[in-house]
mmCIF file of C-alpha atoms in Angstrom:
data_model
loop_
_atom_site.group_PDB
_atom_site.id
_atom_site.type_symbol
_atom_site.label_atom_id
_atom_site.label_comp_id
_atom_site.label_asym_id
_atom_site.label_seq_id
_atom_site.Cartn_x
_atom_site.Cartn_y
_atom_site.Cartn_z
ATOM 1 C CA UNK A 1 -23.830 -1.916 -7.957
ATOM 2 C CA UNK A 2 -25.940 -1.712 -4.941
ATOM 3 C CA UNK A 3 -25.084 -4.657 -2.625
ATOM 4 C CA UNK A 4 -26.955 -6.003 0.458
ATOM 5 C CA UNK A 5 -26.126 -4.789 3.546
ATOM 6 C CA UNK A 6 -25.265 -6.534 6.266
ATOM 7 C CA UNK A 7 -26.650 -6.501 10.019
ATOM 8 C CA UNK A 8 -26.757 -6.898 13.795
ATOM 9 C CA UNK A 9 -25.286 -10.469 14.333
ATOM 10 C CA UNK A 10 -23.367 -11.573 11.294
ATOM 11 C CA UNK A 11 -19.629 -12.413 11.901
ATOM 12 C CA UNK A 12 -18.164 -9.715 9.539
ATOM 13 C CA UNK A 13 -19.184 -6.621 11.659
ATOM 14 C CA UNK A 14 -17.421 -8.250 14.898
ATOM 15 C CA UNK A 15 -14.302 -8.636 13.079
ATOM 16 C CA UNK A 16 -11.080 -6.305 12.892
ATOM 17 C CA UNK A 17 -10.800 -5.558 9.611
ATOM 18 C CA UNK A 18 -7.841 -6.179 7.302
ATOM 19 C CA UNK A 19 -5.708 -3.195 5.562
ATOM 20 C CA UNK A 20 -6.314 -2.256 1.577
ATOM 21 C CA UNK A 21 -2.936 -3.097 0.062
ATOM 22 C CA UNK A 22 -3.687 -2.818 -3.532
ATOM 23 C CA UNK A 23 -5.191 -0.080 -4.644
ATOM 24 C CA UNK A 24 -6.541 -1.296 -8.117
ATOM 25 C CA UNK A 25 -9.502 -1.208 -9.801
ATOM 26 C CA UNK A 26 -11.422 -3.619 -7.391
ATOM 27 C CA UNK A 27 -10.589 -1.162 -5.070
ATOM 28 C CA UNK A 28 -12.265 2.016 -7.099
ATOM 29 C CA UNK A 29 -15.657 -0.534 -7.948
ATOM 30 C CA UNK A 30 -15.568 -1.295 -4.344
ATOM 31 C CA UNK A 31 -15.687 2.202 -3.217
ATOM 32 C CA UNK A 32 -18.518 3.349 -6.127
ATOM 33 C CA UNK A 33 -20.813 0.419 -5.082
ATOM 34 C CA UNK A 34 -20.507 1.299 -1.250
ATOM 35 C CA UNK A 35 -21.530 4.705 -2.246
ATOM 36 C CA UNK A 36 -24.183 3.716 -4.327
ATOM 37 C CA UNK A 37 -25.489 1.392 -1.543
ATOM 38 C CA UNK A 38 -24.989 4.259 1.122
ATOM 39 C CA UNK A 39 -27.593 6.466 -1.235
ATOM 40 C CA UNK A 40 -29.751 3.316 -1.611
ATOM 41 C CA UNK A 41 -30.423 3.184 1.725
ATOM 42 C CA UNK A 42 -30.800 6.766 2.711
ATOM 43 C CA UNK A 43 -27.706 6.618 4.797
ATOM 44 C CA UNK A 44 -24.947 9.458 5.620
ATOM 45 C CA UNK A 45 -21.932 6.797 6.008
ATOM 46 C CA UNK A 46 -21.257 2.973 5.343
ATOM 47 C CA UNK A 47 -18.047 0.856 6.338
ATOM 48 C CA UNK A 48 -16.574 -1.992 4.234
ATOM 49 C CA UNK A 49 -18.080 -4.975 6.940
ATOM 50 C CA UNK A 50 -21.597 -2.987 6.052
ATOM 51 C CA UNK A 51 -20.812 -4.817 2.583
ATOM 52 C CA UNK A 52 -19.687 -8.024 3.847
ATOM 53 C CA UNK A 53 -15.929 -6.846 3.087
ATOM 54 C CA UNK A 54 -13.474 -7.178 5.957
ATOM 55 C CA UNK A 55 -11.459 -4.327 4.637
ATOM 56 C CA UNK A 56 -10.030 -0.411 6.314
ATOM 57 C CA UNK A 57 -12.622 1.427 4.583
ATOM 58 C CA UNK A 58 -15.491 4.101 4.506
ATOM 59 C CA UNK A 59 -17.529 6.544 2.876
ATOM 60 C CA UNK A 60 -19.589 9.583 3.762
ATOM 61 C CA UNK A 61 -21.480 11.998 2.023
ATOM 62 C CA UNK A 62 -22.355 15.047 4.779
ATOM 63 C CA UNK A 63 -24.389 16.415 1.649
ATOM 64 C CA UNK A 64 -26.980 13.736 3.089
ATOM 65 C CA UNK A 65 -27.577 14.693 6.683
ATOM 66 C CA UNK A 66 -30.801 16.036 7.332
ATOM 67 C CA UNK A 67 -30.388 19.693 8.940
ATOM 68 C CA UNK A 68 -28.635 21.313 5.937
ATOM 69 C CA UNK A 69 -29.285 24.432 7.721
ATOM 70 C CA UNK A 70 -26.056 23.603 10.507
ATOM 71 C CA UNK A 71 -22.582 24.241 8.651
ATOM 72 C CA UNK A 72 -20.482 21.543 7.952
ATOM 73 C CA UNK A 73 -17.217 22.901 8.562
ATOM 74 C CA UNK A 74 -14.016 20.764 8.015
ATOM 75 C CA UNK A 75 -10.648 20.848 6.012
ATOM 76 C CA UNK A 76 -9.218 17.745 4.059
ATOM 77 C CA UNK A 77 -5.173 18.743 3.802
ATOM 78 C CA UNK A 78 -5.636 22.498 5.389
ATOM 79 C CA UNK A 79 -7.911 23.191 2.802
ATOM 80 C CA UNK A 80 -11.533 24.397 3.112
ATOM 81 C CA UNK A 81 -13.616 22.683 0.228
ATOM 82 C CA UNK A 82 -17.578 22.817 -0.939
ATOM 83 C CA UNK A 83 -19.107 19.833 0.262
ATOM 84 C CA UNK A 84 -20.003 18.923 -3.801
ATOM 85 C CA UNK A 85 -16.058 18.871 -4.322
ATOM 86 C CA UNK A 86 -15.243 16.838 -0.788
ATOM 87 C CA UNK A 87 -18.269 14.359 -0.973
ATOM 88 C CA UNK A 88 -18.706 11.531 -1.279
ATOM 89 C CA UNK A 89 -15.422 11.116 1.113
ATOM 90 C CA UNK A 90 -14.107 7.841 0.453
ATOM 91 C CA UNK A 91 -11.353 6.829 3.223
ATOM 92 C CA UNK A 92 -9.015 3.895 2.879
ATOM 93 C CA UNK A 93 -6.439 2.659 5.518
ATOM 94 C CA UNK A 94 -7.867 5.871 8.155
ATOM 95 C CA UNK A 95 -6.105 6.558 11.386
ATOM 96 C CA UNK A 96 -8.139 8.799 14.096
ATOM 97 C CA UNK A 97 -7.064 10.874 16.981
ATOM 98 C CA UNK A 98 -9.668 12.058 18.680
ATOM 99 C CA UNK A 99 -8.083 15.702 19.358
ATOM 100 C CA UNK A 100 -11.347 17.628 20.592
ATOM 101 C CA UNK A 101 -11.900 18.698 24.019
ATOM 102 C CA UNK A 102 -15.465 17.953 24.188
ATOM 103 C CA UNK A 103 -17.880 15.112 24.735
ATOM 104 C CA UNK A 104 -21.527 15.302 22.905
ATOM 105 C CA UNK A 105 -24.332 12.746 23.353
ATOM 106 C CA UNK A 106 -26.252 12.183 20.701
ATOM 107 C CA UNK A 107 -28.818 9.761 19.139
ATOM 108 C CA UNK A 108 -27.403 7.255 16.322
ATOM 109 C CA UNK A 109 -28.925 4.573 13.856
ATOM 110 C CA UNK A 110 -26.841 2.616 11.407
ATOM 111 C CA UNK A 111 -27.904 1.062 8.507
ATOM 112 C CA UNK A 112 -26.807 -2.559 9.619
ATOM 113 C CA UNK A 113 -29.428 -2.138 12.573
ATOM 114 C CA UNK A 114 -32.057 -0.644 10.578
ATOM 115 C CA UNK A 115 -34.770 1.160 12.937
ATOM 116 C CA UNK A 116 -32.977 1.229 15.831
ATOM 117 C CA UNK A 117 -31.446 4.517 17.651
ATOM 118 C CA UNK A 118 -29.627 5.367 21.142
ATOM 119 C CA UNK A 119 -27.842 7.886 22.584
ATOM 120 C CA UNK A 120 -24.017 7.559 22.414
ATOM 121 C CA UNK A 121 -21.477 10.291 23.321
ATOM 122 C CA UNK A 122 -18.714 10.893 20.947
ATOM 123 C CA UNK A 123 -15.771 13.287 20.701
ATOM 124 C CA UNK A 124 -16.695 16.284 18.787
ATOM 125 C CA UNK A 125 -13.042 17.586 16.869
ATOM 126 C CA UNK A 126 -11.332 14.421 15.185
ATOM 127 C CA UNK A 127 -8.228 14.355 13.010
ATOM 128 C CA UNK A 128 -8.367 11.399 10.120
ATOM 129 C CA UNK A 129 -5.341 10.591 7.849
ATOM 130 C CA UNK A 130 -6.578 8.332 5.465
ATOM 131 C CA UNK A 131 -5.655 7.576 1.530
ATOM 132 C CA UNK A 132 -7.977 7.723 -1.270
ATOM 133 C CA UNK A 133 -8.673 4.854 -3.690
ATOM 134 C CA UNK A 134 -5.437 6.012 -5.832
ATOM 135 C CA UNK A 135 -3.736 5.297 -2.468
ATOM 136 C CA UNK A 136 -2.768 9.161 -2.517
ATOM 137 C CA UNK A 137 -2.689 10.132 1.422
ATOM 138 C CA UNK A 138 -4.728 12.948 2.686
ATOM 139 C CA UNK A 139 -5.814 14.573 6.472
ATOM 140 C CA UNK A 140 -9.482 15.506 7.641
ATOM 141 C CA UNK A 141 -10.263 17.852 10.438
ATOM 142 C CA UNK A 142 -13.948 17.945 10.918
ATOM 143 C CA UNK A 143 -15.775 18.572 13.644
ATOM 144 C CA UNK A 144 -19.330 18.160 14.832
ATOM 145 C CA UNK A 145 -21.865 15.496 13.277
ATOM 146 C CA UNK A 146 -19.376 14.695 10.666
ATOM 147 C CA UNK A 147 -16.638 14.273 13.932
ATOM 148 C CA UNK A 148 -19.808 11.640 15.048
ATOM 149 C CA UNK A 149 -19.950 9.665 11.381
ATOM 150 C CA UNK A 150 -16.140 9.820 11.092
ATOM 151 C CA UNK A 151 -16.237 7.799 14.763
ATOM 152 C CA UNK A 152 -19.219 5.473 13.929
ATOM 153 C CA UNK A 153 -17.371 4.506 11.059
ATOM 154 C CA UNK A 154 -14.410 3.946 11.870
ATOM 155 C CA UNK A 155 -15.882 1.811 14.703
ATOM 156 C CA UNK A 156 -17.018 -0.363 12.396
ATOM 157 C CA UNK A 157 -13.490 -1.186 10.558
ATOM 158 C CA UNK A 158 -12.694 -2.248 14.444
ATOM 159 C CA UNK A 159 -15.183 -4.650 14.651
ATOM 160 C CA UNK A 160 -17.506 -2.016 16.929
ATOM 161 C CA UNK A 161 -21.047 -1.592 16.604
ATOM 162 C CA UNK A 162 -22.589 1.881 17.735
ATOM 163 C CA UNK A 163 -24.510 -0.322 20.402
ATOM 164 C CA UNK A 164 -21.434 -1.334 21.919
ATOM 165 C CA UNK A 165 -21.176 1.753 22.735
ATOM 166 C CA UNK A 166 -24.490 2.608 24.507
ATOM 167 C CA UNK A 167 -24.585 2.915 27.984
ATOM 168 C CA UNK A 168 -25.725 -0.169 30.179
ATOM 169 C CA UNK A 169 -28.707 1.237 31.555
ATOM 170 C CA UNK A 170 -29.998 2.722 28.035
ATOM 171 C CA UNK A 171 -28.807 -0.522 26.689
ATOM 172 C CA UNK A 172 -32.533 -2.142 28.189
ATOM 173 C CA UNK A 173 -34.697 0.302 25.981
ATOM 174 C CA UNK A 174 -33.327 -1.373 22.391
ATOM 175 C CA UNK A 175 -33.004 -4.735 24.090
ATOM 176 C CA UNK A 176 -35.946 -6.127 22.398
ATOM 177 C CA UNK A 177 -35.587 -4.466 19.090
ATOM 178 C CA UNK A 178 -31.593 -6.203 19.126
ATOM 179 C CA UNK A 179 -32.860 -9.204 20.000
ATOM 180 C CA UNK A 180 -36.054 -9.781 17.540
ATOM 181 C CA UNK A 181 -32.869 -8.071 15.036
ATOM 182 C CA UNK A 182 -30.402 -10.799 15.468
ATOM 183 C CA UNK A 183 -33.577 -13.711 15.151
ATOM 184 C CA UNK A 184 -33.805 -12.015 12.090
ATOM 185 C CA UNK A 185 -30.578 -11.990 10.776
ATOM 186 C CA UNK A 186 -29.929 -15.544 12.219
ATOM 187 C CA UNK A 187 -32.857 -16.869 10.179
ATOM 188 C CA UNK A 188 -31.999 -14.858 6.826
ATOM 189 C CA UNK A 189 -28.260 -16.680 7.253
ATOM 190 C CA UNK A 190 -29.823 -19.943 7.582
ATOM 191 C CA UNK A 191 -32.180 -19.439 4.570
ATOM 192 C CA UNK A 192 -29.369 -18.722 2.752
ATOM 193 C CA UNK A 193 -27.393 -21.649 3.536
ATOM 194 C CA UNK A 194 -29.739 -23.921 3.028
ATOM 195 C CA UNK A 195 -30.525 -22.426 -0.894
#
């Protein structure tokens, strides 16, 4: 089921998330519907708060990024795998270390702040142990732009927005696409409410 996804100024996506515990079949639907929203809305990578859930979760599908042309190298467990057998990723309870030597800045969007894209610099080697929705544990080495989603993600399960993470004085150039944003969301919420 494709859900709605939430954006820049609703409570959920300032919030620390909450760890999956039960790994049952709520958790399985929850994971197929964030992946079916993710392709709904064109995007390479949605967190749990995206959905309005406050729980340690992502997915990503690298099969979605636009320059198919740049290998996608990673290994889940040691392993190297085709991206059809790896994707969609679906991480549950992740940890991150941030093991590369190398900063990259690069432009971002997210699908909770739809049209809107800065330049943030992210680590570009990360290690993720995560479990999968049969709460089975697995390790990611990836580098690159799926390094950058893994981050942006993860972010999010922290209660961190990729504009928290743009640089003050590139901050002023989305400044008045944030702030016509959040009137936006502010008067959706209250629309709501009052239904």
């Amino acid at each position: 089921m494709v859900r709605r996804v939430t954006k820049y100024g609703e409570d959920v996506l300032k919030q620390v998330v909450a760890p999956v515990e039960n790994f049952d079949a709520s958790i399985k639907e929850l994971a197929d519907d964030m992946v079916e929203t993710m392709y709904e809305a064109n995007g390479l990578g949605l967190a749990a708060p995206q959905v309005n859930e406050s729980l340690a979760m992502f997915v990503i599908d690298m099969r979605r990024r636009l320059n198919t042309d740049a290998p996608c190298e990673f290994t889940i467990d040691g392993k190297t795998l085709p991206l059809d057998i790896a994707m969609p990723l679906v991480a549950i309870n992740p940890k991150l270390d941030l093991i590369g030597e190398y900063v990259e800045v690069c432009e971002e969007g997210c699908l909770s702040f739809p049209g809107i894209f800065a330049e943030v610099e992210r680590v570009d080697v990360v290690k993720l142990n995560y479990q999968d929705v049969n709460g089975i544990e697995h390790e990611l080495i990836c580098n690159d732009l799926f390094a950058r989603c893994v981050q942006h993600e993860f972010d999010h399960l922290q209660g961190i927005c990729f504009v928290n993470r743009v640089e003050k004085k590139n901050i002023s150039k989305i400044e008045t696409k944030l702030k016509k944003l959040r009137r936006e969301t502010r008067d959706f919420l209250k629309s709501q409410k009052n239904k």
